[in-house]
Amino acid sequence: MLSRRLFPLLFILCFLGTSCQKETTPTPPSDPHVPYDFTAQHGMVVAAHPLAAEAGLRILKQGGNAVDAAVATALALNAAEPFASGIGGGGFMVIHLAEAKKTTLINFREKAPAKASPEMFLQDGEINNLWRQSHGLAVAVPGALAGWIHALEAYGSKTLEEVIQPAIIIAEDGYHVSTTFSKINKDEYERLLLNAGENNLYLNDGFPFEPGDFFRNPELAAFFRRIASLGIKEFYQGKTAEKIVAAVQAKGGIMTLADLKAYRVQEQAPLTGTYRDFTLYTAQPPSCGGLHILQLLNICEGWPLQEWGHNSAEYIHHLSEAFRFLFADRARYLGDPVYVDIPVTELLNKTYAASIRARIQAGRTADAYPAGEFGMPPEKKGNTSHLCVVDQAGNLVALTQTINSFFGSGIIPDGTGFILNNQMEDFAPDPDSPNAPGPHKRPVSNMAPLLLFLQDKPFLILGSPGGTRIFPSLSQIILNLTEFGMGMDEAIEAPRFFSYSSRGKARNLSLESRIGENIRSILEQWGHVFTIREAYDKYFGGAQGIRLFPSKNLILGGADSRRDGAGAGY
């Protein structure tokens, strides 16, 4: 059988009019892990579930632009991938408008309630992790709907009522549960039982869904119809707002109607930096993922990456050491920039990158990982969802959204069918941290939706879930493309690794098992201690990417097989 890596090349050759008589799009192979690029000429959506990708494509084909399709896809993910994101959460959206040559960022990150305080998770002087994860105190004010509507009104061409229709259909008609959905449903069974009860719609007669079981969410479909009819005020000031507050307070939370009414989206210039001939646009703090990607790329500019080779011992060692220094910066400096001063310019200075590079020694791990001068949070199962869109006019959207943990807080407002986030967990447990909880603060985020341009030409739309693994995973994908010449999905499917530091000390180096024992043996000699993960482990996220070839009128999409990703284009 023909290798799946050859499919994109054959498509390009056909497209350019060589030996093929007509354009053909190959059928994806049965093994989802074999790299496969979705192909299109006019527009494409890549998302974490095929139904969501098709929802966005439907809007594109109906004349919608990239923003319209992105919002439709985001809403569809609430129905098709409800454990990862939805209207009960928040996120970030990077938008590039081709005709206006404008790139902007919409920050719809959740916010802490007015009664939040740095000590709110302390019980008898100890951190109560249940309060941070599966309790009413864990719920931050959702920003998703406000962000989606802001994007539509500012840059879209369709109404909320139009773009919400595919999500209503998915929720009402239902679908067969995937292995991914089933496994996560089982992993978070206790959280759902605790906060939603055994009769909740995300359990199957009180038990987790098995692969192949049929799942419908008529409550969500009815709720979406209500939002389409009544608009944003219904969610932030109407009966839905009352249901959200009642659900949160019933589980010990402190959110009020005033908190919901006061929520506002922030639109701002994206964070920008360069890597060789590339320019990257991503989310500003309180998102730290894009900041750390730019820091890492600054460090990599001074290393002979191609000479070392992809996933060689030298490559993995040097990048892992860099990750550890950057996590020290994260713990010391990152918070909500409205409330704390973050030295962004200094952190992104290439001279500072050179100073980190000088601390990293070949053949041995460092003794300590101090933050730059001008504790890492506990490792957890971060959960998020990402989508990418390009339309026929060349408009681009990278959107990452989340409810934090899988199935969020597990709290479902009565009769709505959606899950509320547990985003307050993203605040640091240390009351003295710059990322400690406080009134109206936005917690630090690892999300990093990004656009990459090569000499002012669109090159890449990219993002991923994965909590603290987001910026290391996305950095590796970028380097796979720019340094090692991989195809779009090949770069996503390549084996990943991750490490971090906490309180100045190295933590284990996590490796997907496809990274061989010969490499591990060398790394062990250099001082690394391992955690071996599955061959394609969702611990490393579920990246979605679109590679753009403007001069060839060609679009290639990659969707991570670590989750249920898919692309749809025309």
PDB file of N, CA and C in Angstrom, residues 334-427:
ATOM      1  N   LEU A 334       4.377  35.520  35.440  1.00  0.00           N
ATOM      2  CA  LEU A 334       3.115  35.538  34.704  1.00  0.00           C
ATOM      3  C   LEU A 334       1.900  35.677  35.611  1.00  0.00           C
ATOM      4  N   GLY A 335       0.993  36.552  35.188  1.00  0.00           N
ATOM      5  CA  GLY A 335      -0.275  36.784  35.857  1.00  0.00           C
ATOM      6  C   GLY A 335      -1.164  37.587  34.928  1.00  0.00           C
ATOM      7  N   ASP A 336      -2.247  38.132  35.456  1.00  0.00           N
ATOM      8  CA  ASP A 336      -3.122  38.996  34.668  1.00  0.00           C
ATOM      9  C   ASP A 336      -2.443  40.351  34.540  1.00  0.00           C
ATOM     10  N   PRO A 337      -2.108  40.799  33.316  1.00  0.00           N
ATOM     11  CA  PRO A 337      -1.361  42.047  33.148  1.00  0.00           C
ATOM     12  C   PRO A 337      -2.127  43.288  33.609  1.00  0.00           C
ATOM     13  N   VAL A 338      -3.422  43.144  33.821  1.00  0.00           N
ATOM     14  CA  VAL A 338      -4.175  44.272  34.382  1.00  0.00           C
ATOM     15  C   VAL A 338      -3.776  44.512  35.832  1.00  0.00           C
ATOM     16  N   TYR A 339      -3.311  43.456  36.496  1.00  0.00           N
ATOM     17  CA  TYR A 339      -3.039  43.542  37.928  1.00  0.00           C
ATOM     18  C   TYR A 339      -1.565  43.375  38.301  1.00  0.00           C
ATOM     19  N   VAL A 340      -0.764  42.782  37.399  1.00  0.00           N
ATOM     20  CA  VAL A 340       0.668  42.606  37.695  1.00  0.00           C
ATOM     21  C   VAL A 340       1.479  43.087  36.501  1.00  0.00           C
ATOM     22  N   ASP A 341       2.680  43.549  36.766  1.00  0.00           N
ATOM     23  CA  ASP A 341       3.592  43.989  35.708  1.00  0.00           C
ATOM     24  C   ASP A 341       4.388  42.788  35.202  1.00  0.00           C
ATOM     25  N   ILE A 342       4.267  42.503  33.915  1.00  0.00           N
ATOM     26  CA  ILE A 342       4.993  41.390  33.295  1.00  0.00           C
ATOM     27  C   ILE A 342       6.056  41.974  32.372  1.00  0.00           C
ATOM     28  N   PRO A 343       7.325  41.624  32.571  1.00  0.00           N
ATOM     29  CA  PRO A 343       8.392  42.200  31.727  1.00  0.00           C
ATOM     30  C   PRO A 343       8.462  41.529  30.358  1.00  0.00           C
ATOM     31  N   VAL A 344       7.410  41.699  29.559  1.00  0.00           N
ATOM     32  CA  VAL A 344       7.313  40.997  28.270  1.00  0.00           C
ATOM     33  C   VAL A 344       8.473  41.350  27.355  1.00  0.00           C
ATOM     34  N   THR A 345       8.790  42.626  27.249  1.00  0.00           N
ATOM     35  CA  THR A 345       9.873  43.055  26.360  1.00  0.00           C
ATOM     36  C   THR A 345      11.189  42.409  26.755  1.00  0.00           C
ATOM     37  N   GLU A 346      11.455  42.381  28.060  1.00  0.00           N
ATOM     38  CA  GLU A 346      12.709  41.793  28.542  1.00  0.00           C
ATOM     39  C   GLU A 346      12.728  40.284  28.319  1.00  0.00           C
ATOM     40  N   LEU A 347      11.606  39.618  28.561  1.00  0.00           N
ATOM     41  CA  LEU A 347      11.553  38.173  28.383  1.00  0.00           C
ATOM     42  C   LEU A 347      11.748  37.772  26.924  1.00  0.00           C
ATOM     43  N   LEU A 348      11.318  38.647  25.995  1.00  0.00           N
ATOM     44  CA  LEU A 348      11.435  38.342  24.575  1.00  0.00           C
ATOM     45  C   LEU A 348      12.701  38.895  23.928  1.00  0.00           C
ATOM     46  N   ASN A 349      13.539  39.515  24.720  1.00  0.00           N
ATOM     47  CA  ASN A 349      14.777  40.066  24.184  1.00  0.00           C
ATOM     48  C   ASN A 349      15.710  38.927  23.761  1.00  0.00           C
ATOM     49  N   LYS A 350      16.267  39.030  22.567  1.00  0.00           N
ATOM     50  CA  LYS A 350      17.119  37.946  22.068  1.00  0.00           C
ATOM     51  C   LYS A 350      18.440  37.848  22.842  1.00  0.00           C
ATOM     52  N   THR A 351      18.836  38.932  23.483  1.00  0.00           N
ATOM     53  CA  THR A 351      20.014  38.868  24.346  1.00  0.00           C
ATOM     54  C   THR A 351      19.718  38.019  25.571  1.00  0.00           C
ATOM     55  N   TYR A 352      18.500  38.157  26.110  1.00  0.00           N
ATOM     56  CA  TYR A 352      18.111  37.308  27.235  1.00  0.00           C
ATOM     57  C   TYR A 352      18.078  35.846  26.802  1.00  0.00           C
ATOM     58  N   ALA A 353      17.575  35.581  25.588  1.00  0.00           N
ATOM     59  CA  ALA A 353      17.578  34.214  25.074  1.00  0.00           C
ATOM     60  C   ALA A 353      18.998  33.659  25.013  1.00  0.00           C
ATOM     61  N   ALA A 354      19.940  34.500  24.601  1.00  0.00           N
ATOM     62  CA  ALA A 354      21.343  34.060  24.531  1.00  0.00           C
ATOM     63  C   ALA A 354      21.880  33.718  25.911  1.00  0.00           C
ATOM     64  N   SER A 355      21.410  34.448  26.936  1.00  0.00           N
ATOM     65  CA  SER A 355      21.894  34.164  28.298  1.00  0.00           C
ATOM     66  C   SER A 355      21.370  32.816  28.789  1.00  0.00           C
ATOM     67  N   ILE A 356      20.125  32.456  28.417  1.00  0.00           N
ATOM     68  CA  ILE A 356      19.612  31.133  28.768  1.00  0.00           C
ATOM     69  C   ILE A 356      20.383  30.066  28.001  1.00  0.00           C
ATOM     70  N   ARG A 357      20.612  30.331  26.725  1.00  0.00           N
ATOM     71  CA  ARG A 357      21.342  29.374  25.892  1.00  0.00           C
ATOM     72  C   ARG A 357      22.720  29.088  26.493  1.00  0.00           C
ATOM     73  N   ALA A 358      23.352  30.100  27.053  1.00  0.00           N
ATOM     74  CA  ALA A 358      24.693  29.929  27.626  1.00  0.00           C
ATOM     75  C   ALA A 358      24.686  29.071  28.884  1.00  0.00           C
ATOM     76  N   ARG A 359      23.530  29.004  29.566  1.00  0.00           N
ATOM     77  CA  ARG A 359      23.443  28.191  30.780  1.00  0.00           C
ATOM     78  C   ARG A 359      23.240  26.709  30.478  1.00  0.00           C
ATOM     79  N   ILE A 360      22.822  26.400  29.263  1.00  0.00           N
ATOM     80  CA  ILE A 360      22.509  25.019  28.903  1.00  0.00           C
ATOM     81  C   ILE A 360      23.774  24.343  28.385  1.00  0.00           C
ATOM     82  N   GLN A 361      24.171  23.277  29.054  1.00  0.00           N
ATOM     83  CA  GLN A 361      25.426  22.605  28.742  1.00  0.00           C
ATOM     84  C   GLN A 361      25.161  21.308  27.992  1.00  0.00           C
ATOM     85  N   ALA A 362      25.995  21.038  27.011  1.00  0.00           N
ATOM     86  CA  ALA A 362      25.906  19.769  26.296  1.00  0.00           C
ATOM     87  C   ALA A 362      26.282  18.633  27.237  1.00  0.00           C
ATOM     88  N   GLY A 363      25.514  17.542  27.190  1.00  0.00           N
ATOM     89  CA  GLY A 363      25.901  16.342  27.908  1.00  0.00           C
ATOM     90  C   GLY A 363      25.599  16.316  29.386  1.00  0.00           C
ATOM     91  N   ARG A 364      24.900  17.321  29.935  1.00  0.00           N
ATOM     92  CA  ARG A 364      24.524  17.262  31.352  1.00  0.00           C
ATOM     93  C   ARG A 364      23.374  18.222  31.626  1.00  0.00           C
ATOM     94  N   THR A 365      22.531  17.821  32.564  1.00  0.00           N
ATOM     95  CA  THR A 365      21.445  18.694  32.998  1.00  0.00           C
ATOM     96  C   THR A 365      21.989  19.726  33.975  1.00  0.00           C
ATOM     97  N   ALA A 366      21.292  20.839  34.072  1.00  0.00           N
ATOM     98  CA  ALA A 366      21.708  21.908  34.981  1.00  0.00           C
ATOM     99  C   ALA A 366      21.428  21.512  36.435  1.00  0.00           C
ATOM    100  N   ASP A 367      22.128  22.149  37.339  1.00  0.00           N
ATOM    101  CA  ASP A 367      21.902  21.915  38.764  1.00  0.00           C
ATOM    102  C   ASP A 367      20.653  22.650  39.262  1.00  0.00           C
ATOM    103  N   ALA A 368      20.331  23.775  38.628  1.00  0.00           N
ATOM    104  CA  ALA A 368      19.168  24.569  39.027  1.00  0.00           C
ATOM    105  C   ALA A 368      18.672  25.361  37.826  1.00  0.00           C
ATOM    106  N   TYR A 369      17.399  25.786  37.918  1.00  0.00           N
ATOM    107  CA  TYR A 369      16.756  26.512  36.815  1.00  0.00           C
ATOM    108  C   TYR A 369      16.120  27.784  37.369  1.00  0.00           C
ATOM    109  N   PRO A 370      16.931  28.821  37.575  1.00  0.00           N
ATOM    110  CA  PRO A 370      16.388  30.075  38.118  1.00  0.00           C
ATOM    111  C   PRO A 370      15.664  30.874  37.045  1.00  0.00           C
ATOM    112  N   ALA A 371      14.706  31.697  37.468  1.00  0.00           N
ATOM    113  CA  ALA A 371      14.038  32.618  36.556  1.00  0.00           C
ATOM    114  C   ALA A 371      15.000  33.729  36.171  1.00  0.00           C
ATOM    115  N   GLY A 372      14.693  34.377  35.063  1.00  0.00           N
ATOM    116  CA  GLY A 372      15.500  35.515  34.654  1.00  0.00           C
ATOM    117  C   GLY A 372      15.382  36.645  35.652  1.00  0.00           C
ATOM    118  N   GLU A 373      16.417  37.491  35.742  1.00  0.00           N
ATOM    119  CA  GLU A 373      16.393  38.616  36.685  1.00  0.00           C
ATOM    120  C   GLU A 373      15.994  39.889  35.966  1.00  0.00           C
ATOM    121  N   PHE A 374      15.219  40.814  36.047  1.00  0.00           N
ATOM    122  CA  PHE A 374      14.808  42.143  35.625  1.00  0.00           C
ATOM    123  C   PHE A 374      13.899  42.532  36.755  1.00  0.00           C
ATOM    124  N   GLY A 375       9.038  27.746  41.334  1.00  0.00           N
ATOM    125  CA  GLY A 375       7.949  26.926  41.431  1.00  0.00           C
ATOM    126  C   GLY A 375       7.024  26.706  40.288  1.00  0.00           C
ATOM    127  N   MET A 376       6.925  26.334  39.447  1.00  0.00           N
ATOM    128  CA  MET A 376       5.974  25.832  38.432  1.00  0.00           C
ATOM    129  C   MET A 376       4.715  25.267  39.086  1.00  0.00           C
ATOM    130  N   PRO A 377       3.477  25.520  38.553  1.00  0.00           N
ATOM    131  CA  PRO A 377       2.264  24.942  39.133  1.00  0.00           C
ATOM    132  C   PRO A 377       2.233  23.426  38.972  1.00  0.00           C
ATOM    133  N   PRO A 378       1.439  22.748  39.779  1.00  0.00           N
ATOM    134  CA  PRO A 378       1.426  21.287  39.713  1.00  0.00           C
ATOM    135  C   PRO A 378       1.053  20.783  38.324  1.00  0.00           C
ATOM    136  N   GLU A 379       1.683  19.691  37.923  1.00  0.00           N
ATOM    137  CA  GLU A 379       1.363  19.080  36.639  1.00  0.00           C
ATOM    138  C   GLU A 379      -0.060  18.551  36.691  1.00  0.00           C
ATOM    139  N   LYS A 380      -0.834  18.795  35.637  1.00  0.00           N
ATOM    140  CA  LYS A 380      -2.229  18.376  35.649  1.00  0.00           C
ATOM    141  C   LYS A 380      -2.659  18.005  34.240  1.00  0.00           C
ATOM    142  N   LYS A 381      -3.852  17.424  34.155  1.00  0.00           N
ATOM    143  CA  LYS A 381      -4.419  17.051  32.860  1.00  0.00           C
ATOM    144  C   LYS A 381      -5.099  18.258  32.234  1.00  0.00           C
ATOM    145  N   GLY A 382      -4.331  19.151  31.678  1.00  0.00           N
ATOM    146  CA  GLY A 382      -4.924  20.314  31.040  1.00  0.00           C
ATOM    147  C   GLY A 382      -5.758  19.897  29.842  1.00  0.00           C
ATOM    148  N   ASN A 383      -6.857  20.607  29.613  1.00  0.00           N
ATOM    149  CA  ASN A 383      -7.746  20.234  28.535  1.00  0.00           C
ATOM    150  C   ASN A 383      -8.274  21.463  27.837  1.00  0.00           C
ATOM    151  N   THR A 384      -8.334  21.398  26.540  1.00  0.00           N
ATOM    152  CA  THR A 384      -8.672  22.550  25.713  1.00  0.00           C
ATOM    153  C   THR A 384      -9.062  22.014  24.349  1.00  0.00           C
ATOM    154  N   SER A 385      -9.426  22.903  23.427  1.00  0.00           N
ATOM    155  CA  SER A 385      -9.679  22.499  22.048  1.00  0.00           C
ATOM    156  C   SER A 385      -9.217  23.627  21.135  1.00  0.00           C
ATOM    157  N   HIS A 386      -8.704  23.268  19.973  1.00  0.00           N
ATOM    158  CA  HIS A 386      -8.219  24.279  19.042  1.00  0.00           C
ATOM    159  C   HIS A 386      -8.824  24.050  17.659  1.00  0.00           C
ATOM    160  N   LEU A 387      -9.010  25.148  16.920  1.00  0.00           N
ATOM    161  CA  LEU A 387      -9.478  25.064  15.545  1.00  0.00           C
ATOM    162  C   LEU A 387      -8.766  26.108  14.689  1.00  0.00           C
ATOM    163  N   CYS A 388      -8.644  25.796  13.403  1.00  0.00           N
ATOM    164  CA  CYS A 388      -8.000  26.674  12.427  1.00  0.00           C
ATOM    165  C   CYS A 388      -8.947  26.861  11.241  1.00  0.00           C
ATOM    166  N   VAL A 389      -8.975  28.077  10.688  1.00  0.00           N
ATOM    167  CA  VAL A 389      -9.818  28.357   9.526  1.00  0.00           C
ATOM    168  C   VAL A 389      -9.078  29.285   8.564  1.00  0.00           C
ATOM    169  N   VAL A 390      -9.214  29.011   7.269  1.00  0.00           N
ATOM    170  CA  VAL A 390      -8.813  29.947   6.220  1.00  0.00           C
ATOM    171  C   VAL A 390      -9.950  29.991   5.211  1.00  0.00           C
ATOM    172  N   ASP A 391     -10.277  31.178   4.733  1.00  0.00           N
ATOM    173  CA  ASP A 391     -11.345  31.296   3.742  1.00  0.00           C
ATOM    174  C   ASP A 391     -10.775  31.682   2.376  1.00  0.00           C
ATOM    175  N   GLN A 392     -11.665  31.801   1.385  1.00  0.00           N
ATOM    176  CA  GLN A 392     -11.237  32.035   0.015  1.00  0.00           C
ATOM    177  C   GLN A 392     -10.560  33.386  -0.167  1.00  0.00           C
ATOM    178  N   ALA A 393     -10.885  34.345   0.703  1.00  0.00           N
ATOM    179  CA  ALA A 393     -10.286  35.673   0.613  1.00  0.00           C
ATOM    180  C   ALA A 393      -8.930  35.762   1.309  1.00  0.00           C
ATOM    181  N   GLY A 394      -8.513  34.667   1.960  1.00  0.00           N
ATOM    182  CA  GLY A 394      -7.235  34.666   2.658  1.00  0.00           C
ATOM    183  C   GLY A 394      -7.309  35.125   4.102  1.00  0.00           C
ATOM    184  N   ASN A 395      -8.514  35.280   4.649  1.00  0.00           N
ATOM    185  CA  ASN A 395      -8.653  35.592   6.069  1.00  0.00           C
ATOM    186  C   ASN A 395      -8.317  34.354   6.887  1.00  0.00           C
ATOM    187  N   LEU A 396      -7.695  34.551   8.035  1.00  0.00           N
ATOM    188  CA  LEU A 396      -7.212  33.448   8.860  1.00  0.00           C
ATOM    189  C   LEU A 396      -7.741  33.580  10.288  1.00  0.00           C
ATOM    190  N   VAL A 397      -8.038  32.443  10.921  1.00  0.00           N
ATOM    191  CA  VAL A 397      -8.417  32.429  12.338  1.00  0.00           C
ATOM    192  C   VAL A 397      -7.741  31.252  13.018  1.00  0.00           C
ATOM    193  N   ALA A 398      -7.106  31.534  14.157  1.00  0.00           N
ATOM    194  CA  ALA A 398      -6.628  30.504  15.073  1.00  0.00           C
ATOM    195  C   ALA A 398      -7.361  30.726  16.387  1.00  0.00           C
ATOM    196  N   LEU A 399      -8.147  29.744  16.818  1.00  0.00           N
ATOM    197  CA  LEU A 399      -8.997  29.900  17.994  1.00  0.00           C
ATOM    198  C   LEU A 399      -8.756  28.737  18.948  1.00  0.00           C
ATOM    199  N   THR A 400      -8.390  29.055  20.181  1.00  0.00           N
ATOM    200  CA  THR A 400      -8.245  28.042  21.222  1.00  0.00           C
ATOM    201  C   THR A 400      -9.207  28.362  22.346  1.00  0.00           C
ATOM    202  N   GLN A 401      -9.978  27.358  22.770  1.00  0.00           N
ATOM    203  CA  GLN A 401     -10.965  27.571  23.826  1.00  0.00           C
ATOM    204  C   GLN A 401     -10.945  26.393  24.785  1.00  0.00           C
ATOM    205  N   THR A 402     -11.502  26.598  25.988  1.00  0.00           N
ATOM    206  CA  THR A 402     -11.344  25.590  27.030  1.00  0.00           C
ATOM    207  C   THR A 402     -12.433  25.685  28.081  1.00  0.00           C
ATOM    208  N   ILE A 403     -12.648  24.580  28.783  1.00  0.00           N
ATOM    209  CA  ILE A 403     -13.354  24.597  30.066  1.00  0.00           C
ATOM    210  C   ILE A 403     -12.414  24.090  31.162  1.00  0.00           C
ATOM    211  N   ASN A 404     -11.129  24.064  30.853  1.00  0.00           N
ATOM    212  CA  ASN A 404     -10.020  23.645  31.704  1.00  0.00           C
ATOM    213  C   ASN A 404      -9.920  22.132  31.775  1.00  0.00           C
ATOM    214  N   SER A 405     -10.300  21.490  32.858  1.00  0.00           N
ATOM    215  CA  SER A 405     -10.195  20.031  32.935  1.00  0.00           C
ATOM    216  C   SER A 405     -11.201  19.378  32.001  1.00  0.00           C
ATOM    217  N   PHE A 406     -10.968  18.115  31.660  1.00  0.00           N
ATOM    218  CA  PHE A 406     -11.982  17.377  30.924  1.00  0.00           C
ATOM    219  C   PHE A 406     -13.285  17.384  31.715  1.00  0.00           C
ATOM    220  N   PHE A 407     -14.378  17.756  31.052  1.00  0.00           N
ATOM    221  CA  PHE A 407     -15.690  17.931  31.659  1.00  0.00           C
ATOM    222  C   PHE A 407     -15.689  19.025  32.723  1.00  0.00           C
ATOM    223  N   GLY A 408     -14.703  19.930  32.658  1.00  0.00           N
ATOM    224  CA  GLY A 408     -14.685  21.130  33.493  1.00  0.00           C
ATOM    225  C   GLY A 408     -14.922  20.841  34.955  1.00  0.00           C
ATOM    226  N   SER A 409     -15.801  21.620  35.559  1.00  0.00           N
ATOM    227  CA  SER A 409     -16.140  21.425  36.979  1.00  0.00           C
ATOM    228  C   SER A 409     -17.124  20.279  37.167  1.00  0.00           C
ATOM    229  N   GLY A 410     -17.746  19.818  36.067  1.00  0.00           N
ATOM    230  CA  GLY A 410     -18.802  18.820  36.165  1.00  0.00           C
ATOM    231  C   GLY A 410     -20.154  19.407  36.504  1.00  0.00           C
ATOM    232  N   ILE A 411     -20.235  20.731  36.672  1.00  0.00           N
ATOM    233  CA  ILE A 411     -21.479  21.400  37.033  1.00  0.00           C
ATOM    234  C   ILE A 411     -22.243  21.784  35.760  1.00  0.00           C
ATOM    235  N   ILE A 412     -23.508  21.388  35.685  1.00  0.00           N
ATOM    236  CA  ILE A 412     -24.343  21.653  34.515  1.00  0.00           C
ATOM    237  C   ILE A 412     -25.545  22.484  34.963  1.00  0.00           C
ATOM    238  N   PRO A 413     -25.659  23.749  34.566  1.00  0.00           N
ATOM    239  CA  PRO A 413     -26.840  24.531  34.932  1.00  0.00           C
ATOM    240  C   PRO A 413     -28.126  23.852  34.454  1.00  0.00           C
ATOM    241  N   ASP A 414     -29.140  23.903  35.256  1.00  0.00           N
ATOM    242  CA  ASP A 414     -30.373  23.171  35.027  1.00  0.00           C
ATOM    243  C   ASP A 414     -30.959  23.434  33.633  1.00  0.00           C
ATOM    244  N   GLY A 415     -31.162  22.348  32.880  1.00  0.00           N
ATOM    245  CA  GLY A 415     -31.846  22.428  31.609  1.00  0.00           C
ATOM    246  C   GLY A 415     -31.080  23.046  30.466  1.00  0.00           C
ATOM    247  N   THR A 416     -29.772  23.272  30.627  1.00  0.00           N
ATOM    248  CA  THR A 416     -29.001  23.945  29.573  1.00  0.00           C
ATOM    249  C   THR A 416     -28.173  22.998  28.723  1.00  0.00           C
ATOM    250  N   GLY A 417     -27.744  21.868  29.287  1.00  0.00           N
ATOM    251  CA  GLY A 417     -26.955  20.906  28.536  1.00  0.00           C
ATOM    252  C   GLY A 417     -25.488  21.239  28.387  1.00  0.00           C
ATOM    253  N   PHE A 418     -25.018  22.383  28.958  1.00  0.00           N
ATOM    254  CA  PHE A 418     -23.592  22.701  28.847  1.00  0.00           C
ATOM    255  C   PHE A 418     -22.921  22.626  30.214  1.00  0.00           C
ATOM    256  N   ILE A 419     -21.604  22.440  30.172  1.00  0.00           N
ATOM    257  CA  ILE A 419     -20.801  22.242  31.385  1.00  0.00           C
ATOM    258  C   ILE A 419     -20.050  23.517  31.714  1.00  0.00           C
ATOM    259  N   LEU A 420     -20.035  23.868  32.990  1.00  0.00           N
ATOM    260  CA  LEU A 420     -19.282  25.032  33.443  1.00  0.00           C
ATOM    261  C   LEU A 420     -17.827  24.675  33.693  1.00  0.00           C
ATOM    262  N   ASN A 421     -16.961  25.637  33.442  1.00  0.00           N
ATOM    263  CA  ASN A 421     -15.522  25.456  33.585  1.00  0.00           C
ATOM    264  C   ASN A 421     -15.103  25.270  35.041  1.00  0.00           C
ATOM    265  N   ASN A 422     -13.867  24.808  35.223  1.00  0.00           N
ATOM    266  CA  ASN A 422     -13.206  24.891  36.538  1.00  0.00           C
ATOM    267  C   ASN A 422     -11.908  25.685  36.380  1.00  0.00           C
ATOM    268  N   GLN A 423     -12.039  26.853  35.720  1.00  0.00           N
ATOM    269  CA  GLN A 423     -10.882  27.651  35.323  1.00  0.00           C
ATOM    270  C   GLN A 423     -10.173  28.313  36.492  1.00  0.00           C
ATOM    271  N   MET A 424     -10.841  28.407  37.653  1.00  0.00           N
ATOM    272  CA  MET A 424     -10.170  28.994  38.821  1.00  0.00           C
ATOM    273  C   MET A 424      -8.959  28.162  39.244  1.00  0.00           C
ATOM    274  N   GLU A 425      -8.919  26.900  38.794  1.00  0.00           N
ATOM    275  CA  GLU A 425      -7.756  26.064  39.084  1.00  0.00           C
ATOM    276  C   GLU A 425      -6.497  26.605  38.432  1.00  0.00           C
ATOM    277  N   ASP A 426      -6.639  27.397  37.367  1.00  0.00           N
ATOM    278  CA  ASP A 426      -5.466  27.938  36.689  1.00  0.00           C
ATOM    279  C   ASP A 426      -4.814  29.079  37.444  1.00  0.00           C
ATOM    280  N   PHE A 427      -5.444  29.563  38.508  1.00  0.00           N
ATOM    281  CA  PHE A 427      -4.744  30.465  39.413  1.00  0.00           C
ATOM    282  C   PHE A 427      -3.766  29.654  40.256  1.00  0.00           C
TER     283      PHE A 427
END
